[in-house]
Coordinates of C-alpha atoms in Angstrom, one line a residue:
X1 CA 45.6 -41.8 -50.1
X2 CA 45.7 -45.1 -48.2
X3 CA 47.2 -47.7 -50.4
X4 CA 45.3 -50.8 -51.6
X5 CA 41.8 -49.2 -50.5
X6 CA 39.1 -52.1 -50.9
X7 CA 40.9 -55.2 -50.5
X8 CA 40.6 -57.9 -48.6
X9 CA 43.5 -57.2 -46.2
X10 CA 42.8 -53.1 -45.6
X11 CA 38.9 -54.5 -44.8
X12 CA 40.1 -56.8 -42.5
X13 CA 42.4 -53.9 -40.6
X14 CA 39.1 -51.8 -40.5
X15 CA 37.5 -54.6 -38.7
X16 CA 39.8 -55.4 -36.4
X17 CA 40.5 -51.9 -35.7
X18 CA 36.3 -50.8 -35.3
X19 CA 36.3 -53.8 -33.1
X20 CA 38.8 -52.5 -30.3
X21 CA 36.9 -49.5 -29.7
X22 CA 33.5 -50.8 -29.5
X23 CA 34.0 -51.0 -25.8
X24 CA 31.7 -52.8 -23.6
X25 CA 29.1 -52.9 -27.1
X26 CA 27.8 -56.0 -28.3
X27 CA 28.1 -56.4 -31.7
X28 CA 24.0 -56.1 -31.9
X29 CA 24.5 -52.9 -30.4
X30 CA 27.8 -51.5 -32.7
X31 CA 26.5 -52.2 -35.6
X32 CA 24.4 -49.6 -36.0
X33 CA 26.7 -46.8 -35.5
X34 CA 29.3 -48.0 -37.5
X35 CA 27.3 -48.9 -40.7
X36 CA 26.0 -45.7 -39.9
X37 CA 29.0 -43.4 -39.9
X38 CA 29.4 -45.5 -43.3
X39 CA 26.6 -43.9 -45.0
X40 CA 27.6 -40.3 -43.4
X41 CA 31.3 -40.6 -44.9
X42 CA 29.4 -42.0 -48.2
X43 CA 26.9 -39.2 -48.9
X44 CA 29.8 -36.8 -47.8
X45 CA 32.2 -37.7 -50.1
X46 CA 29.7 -37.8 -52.9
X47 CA 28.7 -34.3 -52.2
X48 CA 32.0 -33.0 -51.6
X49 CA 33.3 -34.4 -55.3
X50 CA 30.3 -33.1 -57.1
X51 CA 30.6 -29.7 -55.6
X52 CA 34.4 -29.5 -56.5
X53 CA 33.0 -30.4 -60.0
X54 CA 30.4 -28.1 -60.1
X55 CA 32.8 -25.3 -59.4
X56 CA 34.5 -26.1 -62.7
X57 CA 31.2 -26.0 -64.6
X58 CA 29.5 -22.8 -63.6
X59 CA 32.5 -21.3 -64.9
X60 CA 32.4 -22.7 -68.0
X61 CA 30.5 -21.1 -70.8
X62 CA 30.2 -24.1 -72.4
X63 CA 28.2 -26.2 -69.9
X64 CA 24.9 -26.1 -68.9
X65 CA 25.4 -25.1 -65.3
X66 CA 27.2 -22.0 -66.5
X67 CA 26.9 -19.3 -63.7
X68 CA 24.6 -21.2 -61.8
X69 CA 25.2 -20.9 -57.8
X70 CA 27.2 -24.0 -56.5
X71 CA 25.0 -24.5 -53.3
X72 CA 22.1 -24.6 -54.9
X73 CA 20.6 -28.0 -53.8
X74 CA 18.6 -28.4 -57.2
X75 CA 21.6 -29.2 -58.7
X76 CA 23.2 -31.6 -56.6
X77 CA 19.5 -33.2 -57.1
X78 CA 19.7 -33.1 -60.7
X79 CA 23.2 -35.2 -60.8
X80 CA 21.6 -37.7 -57.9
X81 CA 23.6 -36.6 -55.1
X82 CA 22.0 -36.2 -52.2
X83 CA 22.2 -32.2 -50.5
X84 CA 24.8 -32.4 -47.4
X85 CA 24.4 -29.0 -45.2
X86 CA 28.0 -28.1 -43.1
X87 CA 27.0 -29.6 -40.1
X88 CA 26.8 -33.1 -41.5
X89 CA 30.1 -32.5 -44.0
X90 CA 33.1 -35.2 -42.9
X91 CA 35.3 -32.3 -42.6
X92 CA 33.3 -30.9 -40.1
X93 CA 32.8 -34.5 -38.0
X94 CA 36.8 -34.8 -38.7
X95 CA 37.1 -31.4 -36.6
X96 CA 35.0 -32.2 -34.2
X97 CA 36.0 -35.6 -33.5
X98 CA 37.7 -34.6 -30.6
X99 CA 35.0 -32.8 -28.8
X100 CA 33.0 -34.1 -25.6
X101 CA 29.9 -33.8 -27.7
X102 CA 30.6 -35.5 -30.7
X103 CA 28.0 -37.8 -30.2
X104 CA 25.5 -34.8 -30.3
X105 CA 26.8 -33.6 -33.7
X106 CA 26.7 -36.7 -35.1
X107 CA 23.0 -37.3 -34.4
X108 CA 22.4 -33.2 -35.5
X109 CA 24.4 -34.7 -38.7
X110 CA 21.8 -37.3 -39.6
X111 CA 19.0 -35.3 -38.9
X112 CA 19.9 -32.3 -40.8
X113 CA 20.9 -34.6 -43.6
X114 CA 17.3 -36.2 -43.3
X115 CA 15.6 -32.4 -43.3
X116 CA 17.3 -32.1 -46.4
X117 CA 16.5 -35.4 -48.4
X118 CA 13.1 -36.0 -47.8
X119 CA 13.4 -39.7 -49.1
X120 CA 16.2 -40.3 -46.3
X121 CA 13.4 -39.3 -43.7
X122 CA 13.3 -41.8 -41.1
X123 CA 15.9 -44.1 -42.6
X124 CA 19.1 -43.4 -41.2
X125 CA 20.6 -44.4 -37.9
X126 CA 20.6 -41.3 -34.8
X127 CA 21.4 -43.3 -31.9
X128 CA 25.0 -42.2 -31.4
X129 CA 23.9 -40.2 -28.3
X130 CA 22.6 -43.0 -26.8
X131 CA 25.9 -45.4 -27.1
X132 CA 27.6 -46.3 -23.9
X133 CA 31.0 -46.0 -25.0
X134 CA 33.1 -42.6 -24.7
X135 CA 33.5 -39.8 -26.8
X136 CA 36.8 -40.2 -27.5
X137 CA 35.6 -43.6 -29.2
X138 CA 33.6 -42.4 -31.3
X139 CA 36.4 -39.9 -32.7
X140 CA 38.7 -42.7 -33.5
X141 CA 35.7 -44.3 -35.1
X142 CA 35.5 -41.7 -37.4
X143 CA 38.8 -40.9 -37.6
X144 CA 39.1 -44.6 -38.4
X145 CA 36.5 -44.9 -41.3
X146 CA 37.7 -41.6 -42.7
X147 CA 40.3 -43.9 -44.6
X148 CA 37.7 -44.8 -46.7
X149 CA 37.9 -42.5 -49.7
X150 CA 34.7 -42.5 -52.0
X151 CA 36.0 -41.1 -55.4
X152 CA 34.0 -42.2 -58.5
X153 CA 37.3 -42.0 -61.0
X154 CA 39.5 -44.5 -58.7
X155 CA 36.6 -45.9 -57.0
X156 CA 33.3 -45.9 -58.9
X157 CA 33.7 -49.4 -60.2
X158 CA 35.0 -51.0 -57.1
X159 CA 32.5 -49.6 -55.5
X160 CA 35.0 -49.4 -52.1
X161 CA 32.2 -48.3 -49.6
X162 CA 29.5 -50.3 -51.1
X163 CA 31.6 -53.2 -50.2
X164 CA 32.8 -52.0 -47.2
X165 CA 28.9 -52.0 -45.7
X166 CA 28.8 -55.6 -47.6
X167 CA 32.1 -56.5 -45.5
X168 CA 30.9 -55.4 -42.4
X169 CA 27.4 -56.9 -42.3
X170 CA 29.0 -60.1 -42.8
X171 CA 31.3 -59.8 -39.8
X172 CA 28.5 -58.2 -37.9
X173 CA 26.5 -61.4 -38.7
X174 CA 29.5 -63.7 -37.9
X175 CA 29.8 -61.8 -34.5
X176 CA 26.1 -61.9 -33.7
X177 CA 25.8 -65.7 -34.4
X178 CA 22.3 -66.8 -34.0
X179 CA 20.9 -63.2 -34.0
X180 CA 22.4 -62.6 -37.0
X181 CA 19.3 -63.9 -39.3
X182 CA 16.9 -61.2 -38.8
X183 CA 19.4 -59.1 -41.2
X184 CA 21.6 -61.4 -43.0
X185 CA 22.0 -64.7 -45.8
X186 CA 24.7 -66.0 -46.6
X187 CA 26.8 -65.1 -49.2
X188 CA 26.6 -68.7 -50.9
X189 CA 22.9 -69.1 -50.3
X190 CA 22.2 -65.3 -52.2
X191 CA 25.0 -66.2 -55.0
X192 CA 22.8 -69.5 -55.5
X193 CA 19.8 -68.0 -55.4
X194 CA 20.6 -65.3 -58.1
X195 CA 22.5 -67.3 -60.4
X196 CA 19.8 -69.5 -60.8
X197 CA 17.2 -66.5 -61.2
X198 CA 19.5 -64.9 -63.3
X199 CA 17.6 -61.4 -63.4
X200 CA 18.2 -58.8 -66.3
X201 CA 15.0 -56.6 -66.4
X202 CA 11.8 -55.7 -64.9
X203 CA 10.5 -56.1 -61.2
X204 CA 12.6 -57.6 -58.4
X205 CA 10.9 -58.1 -54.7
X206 CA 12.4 -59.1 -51.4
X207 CA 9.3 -59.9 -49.0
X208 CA 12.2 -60.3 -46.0
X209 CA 14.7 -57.7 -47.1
X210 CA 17.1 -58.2 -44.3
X211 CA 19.7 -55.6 -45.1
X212 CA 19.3 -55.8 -49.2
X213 CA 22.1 -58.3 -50.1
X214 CA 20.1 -60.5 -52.2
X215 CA 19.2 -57.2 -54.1
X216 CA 22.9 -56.0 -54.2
X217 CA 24.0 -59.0 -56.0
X218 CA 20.9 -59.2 -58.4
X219 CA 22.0 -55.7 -59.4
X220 CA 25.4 -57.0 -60.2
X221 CA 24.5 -59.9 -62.0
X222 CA 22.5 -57.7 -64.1
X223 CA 25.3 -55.7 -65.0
X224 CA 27.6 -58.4 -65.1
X225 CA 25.3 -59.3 -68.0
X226 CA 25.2 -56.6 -70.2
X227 CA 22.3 -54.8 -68.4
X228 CA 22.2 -51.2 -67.2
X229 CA 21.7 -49.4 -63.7
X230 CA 17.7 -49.1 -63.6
X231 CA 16.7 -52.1 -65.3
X232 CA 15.6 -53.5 -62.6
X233 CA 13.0 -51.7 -60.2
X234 CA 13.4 -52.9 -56.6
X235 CA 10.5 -53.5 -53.9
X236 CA 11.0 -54.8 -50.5
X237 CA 9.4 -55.6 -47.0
X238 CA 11.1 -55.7 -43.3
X239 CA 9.4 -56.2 -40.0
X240 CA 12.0 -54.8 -38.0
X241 CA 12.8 -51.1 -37.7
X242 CA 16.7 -51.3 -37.5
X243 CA 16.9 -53.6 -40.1
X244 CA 14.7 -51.8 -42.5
X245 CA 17.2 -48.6 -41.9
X246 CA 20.1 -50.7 -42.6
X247 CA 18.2 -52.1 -46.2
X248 CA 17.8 -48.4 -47.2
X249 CA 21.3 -47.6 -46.0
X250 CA 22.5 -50.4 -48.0
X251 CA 20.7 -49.6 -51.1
X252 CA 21.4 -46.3 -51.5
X253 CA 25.2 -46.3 -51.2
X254 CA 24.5 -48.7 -53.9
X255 CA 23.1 -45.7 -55.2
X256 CA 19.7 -48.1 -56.2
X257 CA 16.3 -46.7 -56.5
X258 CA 14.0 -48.6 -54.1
X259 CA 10.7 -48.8 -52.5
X260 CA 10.5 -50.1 -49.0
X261 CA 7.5 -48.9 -48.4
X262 CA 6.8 -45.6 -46.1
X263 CA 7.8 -48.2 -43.1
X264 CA 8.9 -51.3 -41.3
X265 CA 6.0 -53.8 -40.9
X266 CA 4.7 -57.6 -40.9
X267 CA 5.2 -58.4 -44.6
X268 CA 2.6 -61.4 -43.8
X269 CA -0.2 -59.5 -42.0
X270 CA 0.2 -55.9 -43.6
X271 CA 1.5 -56.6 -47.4
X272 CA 3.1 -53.0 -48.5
X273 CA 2.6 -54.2 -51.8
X274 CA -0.7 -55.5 -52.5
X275 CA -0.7 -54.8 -56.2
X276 CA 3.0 -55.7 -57.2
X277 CA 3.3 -58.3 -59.6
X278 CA 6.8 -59.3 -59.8
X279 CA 9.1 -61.1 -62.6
X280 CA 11.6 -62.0 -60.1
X281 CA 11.4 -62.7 -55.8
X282 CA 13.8 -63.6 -54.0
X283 CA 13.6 -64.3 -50.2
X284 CA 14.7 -65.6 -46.8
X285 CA 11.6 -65.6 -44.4
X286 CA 11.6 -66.8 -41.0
X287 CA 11.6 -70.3 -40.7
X288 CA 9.0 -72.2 -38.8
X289 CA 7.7 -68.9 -37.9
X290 CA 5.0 -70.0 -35.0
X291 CA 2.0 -68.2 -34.0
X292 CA 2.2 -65.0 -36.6
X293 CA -1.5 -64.2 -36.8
X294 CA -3.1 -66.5 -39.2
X295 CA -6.4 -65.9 -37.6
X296 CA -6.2 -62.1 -38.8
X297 CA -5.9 -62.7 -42.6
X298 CA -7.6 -65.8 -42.8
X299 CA -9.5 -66.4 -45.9
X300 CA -6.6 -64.1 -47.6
X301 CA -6.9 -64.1 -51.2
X302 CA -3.0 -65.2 -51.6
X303 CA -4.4 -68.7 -49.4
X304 CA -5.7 -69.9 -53.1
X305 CA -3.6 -73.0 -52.3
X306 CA -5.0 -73.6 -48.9
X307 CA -5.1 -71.9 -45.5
X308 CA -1.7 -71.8 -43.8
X309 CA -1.8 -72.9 -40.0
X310 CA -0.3 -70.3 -37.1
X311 CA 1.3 -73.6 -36.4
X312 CA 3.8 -73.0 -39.2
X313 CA 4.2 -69.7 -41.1
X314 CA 6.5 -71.8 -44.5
X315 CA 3.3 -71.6 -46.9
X316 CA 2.1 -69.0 -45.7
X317 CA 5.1 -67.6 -46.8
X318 CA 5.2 -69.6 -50.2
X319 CA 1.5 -68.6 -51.3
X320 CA 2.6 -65.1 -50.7
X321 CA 5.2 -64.8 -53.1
X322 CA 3.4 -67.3 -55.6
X323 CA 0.7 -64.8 -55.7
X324 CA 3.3 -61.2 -56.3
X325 CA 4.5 -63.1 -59.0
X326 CA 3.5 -61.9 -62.6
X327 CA 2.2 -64.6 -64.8
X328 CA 6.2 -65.5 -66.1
X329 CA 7.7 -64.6 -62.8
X330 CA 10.1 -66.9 -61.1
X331 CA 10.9 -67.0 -57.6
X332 CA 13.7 -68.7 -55.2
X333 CA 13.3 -69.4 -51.4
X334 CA 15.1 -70.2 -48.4
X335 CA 12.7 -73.1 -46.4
X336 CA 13.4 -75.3 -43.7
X337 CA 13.7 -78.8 -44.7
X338 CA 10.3 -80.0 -43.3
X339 CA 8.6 -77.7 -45.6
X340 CA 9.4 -80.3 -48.5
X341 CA 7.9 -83.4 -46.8
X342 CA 5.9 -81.9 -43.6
X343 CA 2.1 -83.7 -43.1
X344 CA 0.9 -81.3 -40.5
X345 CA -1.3 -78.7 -40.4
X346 CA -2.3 -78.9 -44.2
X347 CA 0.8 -78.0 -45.2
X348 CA 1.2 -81.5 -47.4
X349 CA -2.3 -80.5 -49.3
X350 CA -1.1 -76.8 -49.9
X351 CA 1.9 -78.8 -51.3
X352 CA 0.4 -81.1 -53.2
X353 CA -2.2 -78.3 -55.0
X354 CA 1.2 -76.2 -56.2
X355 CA 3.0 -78.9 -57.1
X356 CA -0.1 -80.1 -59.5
X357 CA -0.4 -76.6 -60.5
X358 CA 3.2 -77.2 -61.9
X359 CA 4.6 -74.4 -60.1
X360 CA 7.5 -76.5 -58.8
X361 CA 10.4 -75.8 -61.3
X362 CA 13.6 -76.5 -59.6
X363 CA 14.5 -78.3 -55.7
X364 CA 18.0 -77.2 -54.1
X365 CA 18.8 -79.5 -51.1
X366 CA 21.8 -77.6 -49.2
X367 CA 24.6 -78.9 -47.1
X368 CA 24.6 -78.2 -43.1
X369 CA 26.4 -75.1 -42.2
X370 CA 26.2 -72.9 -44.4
X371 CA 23.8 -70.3 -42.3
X372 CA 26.0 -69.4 -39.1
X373 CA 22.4 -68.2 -37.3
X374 CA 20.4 -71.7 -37.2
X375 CA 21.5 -75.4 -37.3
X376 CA 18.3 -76.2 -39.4
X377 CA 18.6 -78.6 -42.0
X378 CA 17.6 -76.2 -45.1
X379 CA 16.9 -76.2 -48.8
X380 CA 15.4 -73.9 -51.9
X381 CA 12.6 -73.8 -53.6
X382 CA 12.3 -72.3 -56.9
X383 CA 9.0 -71.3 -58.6
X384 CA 8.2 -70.9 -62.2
X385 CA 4.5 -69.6 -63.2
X386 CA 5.9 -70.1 -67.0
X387 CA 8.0 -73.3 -66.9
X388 CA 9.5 -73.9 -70.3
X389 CA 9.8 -77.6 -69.3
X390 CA 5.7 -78.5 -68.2
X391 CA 5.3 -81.7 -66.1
X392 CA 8.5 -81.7 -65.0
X393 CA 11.0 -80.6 -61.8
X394 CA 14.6 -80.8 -61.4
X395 CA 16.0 -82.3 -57.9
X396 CA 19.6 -81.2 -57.0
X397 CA 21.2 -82.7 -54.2
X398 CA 24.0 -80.2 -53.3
X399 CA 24.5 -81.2 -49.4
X400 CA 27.9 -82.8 -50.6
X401 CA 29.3 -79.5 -51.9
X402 CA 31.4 -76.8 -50.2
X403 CA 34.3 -75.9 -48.2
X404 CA 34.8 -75.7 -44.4
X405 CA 36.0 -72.3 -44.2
X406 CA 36.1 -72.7 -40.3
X407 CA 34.4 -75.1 -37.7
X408 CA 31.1 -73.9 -37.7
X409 CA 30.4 -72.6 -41.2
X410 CA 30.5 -73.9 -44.3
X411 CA 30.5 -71.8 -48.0
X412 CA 30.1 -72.6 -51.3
X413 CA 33.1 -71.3 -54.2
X414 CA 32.3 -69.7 -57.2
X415 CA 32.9 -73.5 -58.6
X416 CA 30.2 -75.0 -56.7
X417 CA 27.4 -71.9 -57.1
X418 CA 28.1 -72.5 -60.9
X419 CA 27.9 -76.6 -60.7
X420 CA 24.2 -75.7 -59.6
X421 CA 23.6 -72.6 -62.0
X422 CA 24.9 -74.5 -64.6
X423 CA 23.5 -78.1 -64.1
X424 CA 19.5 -76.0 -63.9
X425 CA 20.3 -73.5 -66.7
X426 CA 21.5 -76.6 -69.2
X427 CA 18.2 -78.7 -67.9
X428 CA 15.9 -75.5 -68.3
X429 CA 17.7 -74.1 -71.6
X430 CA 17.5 -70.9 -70.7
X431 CA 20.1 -67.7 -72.8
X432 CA 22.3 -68.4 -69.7
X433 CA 23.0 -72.2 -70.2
X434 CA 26.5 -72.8 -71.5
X435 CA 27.2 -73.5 -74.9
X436 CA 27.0 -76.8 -76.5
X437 CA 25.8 -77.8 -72.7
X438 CA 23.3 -80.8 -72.5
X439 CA 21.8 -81.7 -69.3
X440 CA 21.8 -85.3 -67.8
X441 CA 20.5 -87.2 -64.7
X442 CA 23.5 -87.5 -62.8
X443 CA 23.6 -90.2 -59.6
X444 CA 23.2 -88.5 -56.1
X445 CA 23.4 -85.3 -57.7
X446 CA 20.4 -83.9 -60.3
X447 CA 17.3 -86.0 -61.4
X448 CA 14.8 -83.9 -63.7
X449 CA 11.5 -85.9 -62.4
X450 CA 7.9 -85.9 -64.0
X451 CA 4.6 -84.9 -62.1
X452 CA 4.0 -88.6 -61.8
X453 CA 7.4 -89.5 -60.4
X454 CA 6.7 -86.8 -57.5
X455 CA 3.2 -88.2 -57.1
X456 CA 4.4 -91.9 -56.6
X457 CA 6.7 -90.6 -53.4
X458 CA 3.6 -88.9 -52.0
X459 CA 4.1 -85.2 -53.4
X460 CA 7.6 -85.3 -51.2
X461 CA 9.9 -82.7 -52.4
X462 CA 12.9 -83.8 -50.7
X463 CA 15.8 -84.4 -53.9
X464 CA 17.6 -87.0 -51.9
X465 CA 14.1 -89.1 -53.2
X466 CA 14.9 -88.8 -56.5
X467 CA 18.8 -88.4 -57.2
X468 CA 19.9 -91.8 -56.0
X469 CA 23.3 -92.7 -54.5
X470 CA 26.0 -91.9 -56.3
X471 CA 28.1 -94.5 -58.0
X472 CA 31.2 -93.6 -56.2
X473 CA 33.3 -94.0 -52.7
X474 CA 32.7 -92.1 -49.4
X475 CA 34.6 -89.3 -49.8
X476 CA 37.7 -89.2 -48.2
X477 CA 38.7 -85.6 -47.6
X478 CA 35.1 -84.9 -46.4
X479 CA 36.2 -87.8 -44.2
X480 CA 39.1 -86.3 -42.9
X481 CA 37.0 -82.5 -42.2
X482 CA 34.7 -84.2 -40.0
X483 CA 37.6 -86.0 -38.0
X484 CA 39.1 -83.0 -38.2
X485 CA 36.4 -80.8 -36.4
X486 CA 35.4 -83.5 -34.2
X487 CA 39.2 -84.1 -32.7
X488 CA 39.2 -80.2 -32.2
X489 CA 36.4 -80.0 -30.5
X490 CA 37.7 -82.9 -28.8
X491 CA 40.8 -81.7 -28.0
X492 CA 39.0 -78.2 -26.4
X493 CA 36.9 -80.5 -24.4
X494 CA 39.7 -82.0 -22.6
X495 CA 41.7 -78.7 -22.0
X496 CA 38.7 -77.5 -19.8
X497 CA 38.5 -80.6 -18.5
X498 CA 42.0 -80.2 -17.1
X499 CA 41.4 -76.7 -16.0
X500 CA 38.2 -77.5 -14.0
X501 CA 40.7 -80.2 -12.6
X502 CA 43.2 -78.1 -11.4
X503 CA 40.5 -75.2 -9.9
X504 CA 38.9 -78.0 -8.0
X505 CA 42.0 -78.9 -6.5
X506 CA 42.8 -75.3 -5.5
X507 CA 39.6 -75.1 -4.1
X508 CA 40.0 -77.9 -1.9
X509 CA 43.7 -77.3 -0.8
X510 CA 42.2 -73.8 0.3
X511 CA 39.8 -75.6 3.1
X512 CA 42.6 -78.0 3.7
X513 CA 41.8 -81.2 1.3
X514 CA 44.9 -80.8 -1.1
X515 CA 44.4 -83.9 -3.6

């Protein structure tokens, strides 16, 4: 058994060690196989631990499955594990890892484990034939993730490979840089996002499922709180094939039941879920999403706030979730900045009609960096169809929170997820405000404002309009990051400035005008 399986520092060898034999892949390209073998090695090792279980029960008198037959696939169906034939056992890849055609077995693997699991059909990744990397690759790939060891005694509640497919998405999506957003938020953005949803029970939907991690971490809030697997039913949408698979992948290591619908498609011009009416929605759509079909569901009935403009898909995407939510539902979403104080294209009357409809319960303005796919200015929104407080919204200003965790990308600590949790569930008085907590206005921070107060700055969402300055000195370590970054940068600029230098002058002294 490999020691300290699931920390920090053994994920971190994975990666590094999955990264040198990638070959001449881009990481939009690896990713698939990899997260791929993951879900191979994880419905292997479930199967293989049930079976050496159930060969201890059918012969025992005493238990139910008494002289039952061991490869029966009922049964492995009856305790939620998932039927593995031979072919697609990790013993079996192990063996054959060495083998010219291991990239045939492996996609023979997935399909016979999709011929056997009809709710895997279609889901899983069979591309490994396809890869242009060797064979021998792809055996130290698996030879590599085989350190993993799924074993529900040791395991179960660190959920190892659960968090190894968590780990690796967020690398992949660190790798991929601006690509990355078709698939993947933010770690701070999804903890802020469910800590201020706080679900427990009933219906969760993700319109732009990306690879599931906002429903991950609702499930383990839930639990975190008392609540049990199942509680919460999950429904989701994706546009993209790939990234569909990698939801479902995602999901059911999690070992989540889930409906994705039967496939990928536009959530925004064919709805999967016309008749869900959610409690809770959480989403990251597309921002500024231009010319996505407007013309083909104009007149909608989710447009009851006006018609959205192929200009700018942000309300379209708004109405959409204000109309799958159930009359207490509450939803939070990811929008561009200029979705909170945009005039064109009607998008200030749609606006203005929610906001009068007192649907507004809660404005997030976020700090720059904290998605490493777009340098948009962002911010969330968070809807209430049943606000406890009527008349009113609360504006927090978080842009000053957060911790350079490198150059380019910012992230927000436990500490600053729960300033914001905190500050709304105290305002809103919800069972998850602290005890004794009172909420109060607090300068360039939080402002609760009335309907009147949003109307008198010209239904503007933006909480930087209401919060003030705050009452204190320009910060000096934020001071010192930014000189930081800005004298590294610096600093890189001049080394290839000195470079080019010097190749110029070799260039010359080649043609005979040495400098």
């Amino acid at each position: 058994m490999v020691k300290n399986v699931g920390d920090k520092a053994f994920f971190d060898t994975l990666w590094d060690s999955a990264v040198a034999l990638r070959g001449a892949l881009q990481p939009s390209e690896y990713k698939h196989p990899v997260l791929g073998l993951l879900f191979i090695k994880y419905v292997s090792d479930s199967f293989t631990e049930l079976q050496v279980n159930l060969k201890e029960w059918v012969a025992d008198e005493d238990h139910d499955y008494y002289g039952m037959d061991i490869n029966d696939p009922d049964l492995y169906e009856a305790e939620n594990v998932f039927w593995v034939p031979e072919e697609a056992r990790w013993d079996f890849l192990v063996s054959s890892a060495k083998q010219t055609n291991i990239a045939k077995l492996l996609d023979d693997a997935v399909k016979a484990t999709e011929d056997n699991n009809s709710q895997l059909k279609g889901m899983l990744y069979r591309g490994f034939g396809l890869l242009k990397i060797p064979s021998s690759k792809l055996g130290e790939l698996i030879d590599l993730l085989g350190k993993l060891t799924f074993n529900s005694k040791e395991h179960r509640s660190a959920d190892v490979l659960g968090q190894a497919y968590e780990f690796f998405l967020g690398k992949f999506a660190l790798a991929e840089g601006a690509s990355a957003g078709a698939f993947y938020t933010p770690e701070s953005i999804v903890s802020t996002i469910v800590e201020v949803i706080a679900p427990t029970k009933g219906q969760l939907y993700e319109p732009a499922i990306g690879s599931g991690g906002m429903v991950v971490c609702s499930e383990k809030f839930m639990e975190r709180n008392g609540g049990e697997r199942g509680d919460i039913s999950v429904y989701g949408q994706e546009y993209t094939h790939t990234t569909w698979k990698m939801a479902a992948m995602n999901l059911t290591i999690r070992g989540l039941d889930f409906d994705l619908g039967k496939e990928n498609a536009d959530t925004l011009l064919n709805d999967l879920h016309k008749d869900l009416r959610a409690d809770y929605i959480m989403a990251n759509p597309p921002f500024n999403q231009e010319k996505w079909g407007a013309a083909k569901v104009a007149g909608d009935v989710r447009w009851k706030w006006g018609q959205p403009s192929d200009s700018n898909a942000n309300y379209a995407w708004i109405q959409h979730m204000l109309y799958h939510l159930n009359e207490t539902g509450r939803a939070g979403v990811v929008m561009a900045n200029g979705a909170m104080t945009s005039t064109a294209n009607n998008e200030d009357a749609i606006r203005k009609a929610i906001i009068e409809d007192d649907l507004v319960e809660c404005m997030i303005a976020l700090p720059p960096k904290l998605f490493i796919n777009t340098p948009i200015p962002s911010c969330i929104f968070f809807f209430n169809k049943n606000k406890k407080r009527k008349g009113e919204t609360l504006f927090i200003d978080a842009r000053h929170l957060g911790r350079l965790e490198s150059r380019a990308q910012l992230v927000f600590d436990e500490e600053h997820i729960m300033e914001i949790a905190n500050t709304y569930h105290a305002w809103a008085k919800t069972d998850f405000a602290e005890k004794d907590s009172k909420y109060v206005d607090i300068a360039g921070f939080c402002k609760s404002a009335k309907l009147e107060d949003i109307e008198k700055a010209g239904f503007v969402l933006s909480p930087g309009r209401y919060v003030g300055a705050a009452e204190v000195e320009e910060d000096e370590t934020s001071y010192q990051e930014d000189m930081a970054i800005l004298t590294g940068q610096l600093s890189e600029q001049i080394n290839k400035s000195v470079s080019l230098d010097e190749q110029i002058k070799a260039s010359l002294a080649e043609v005979g005008y040495g400098i």
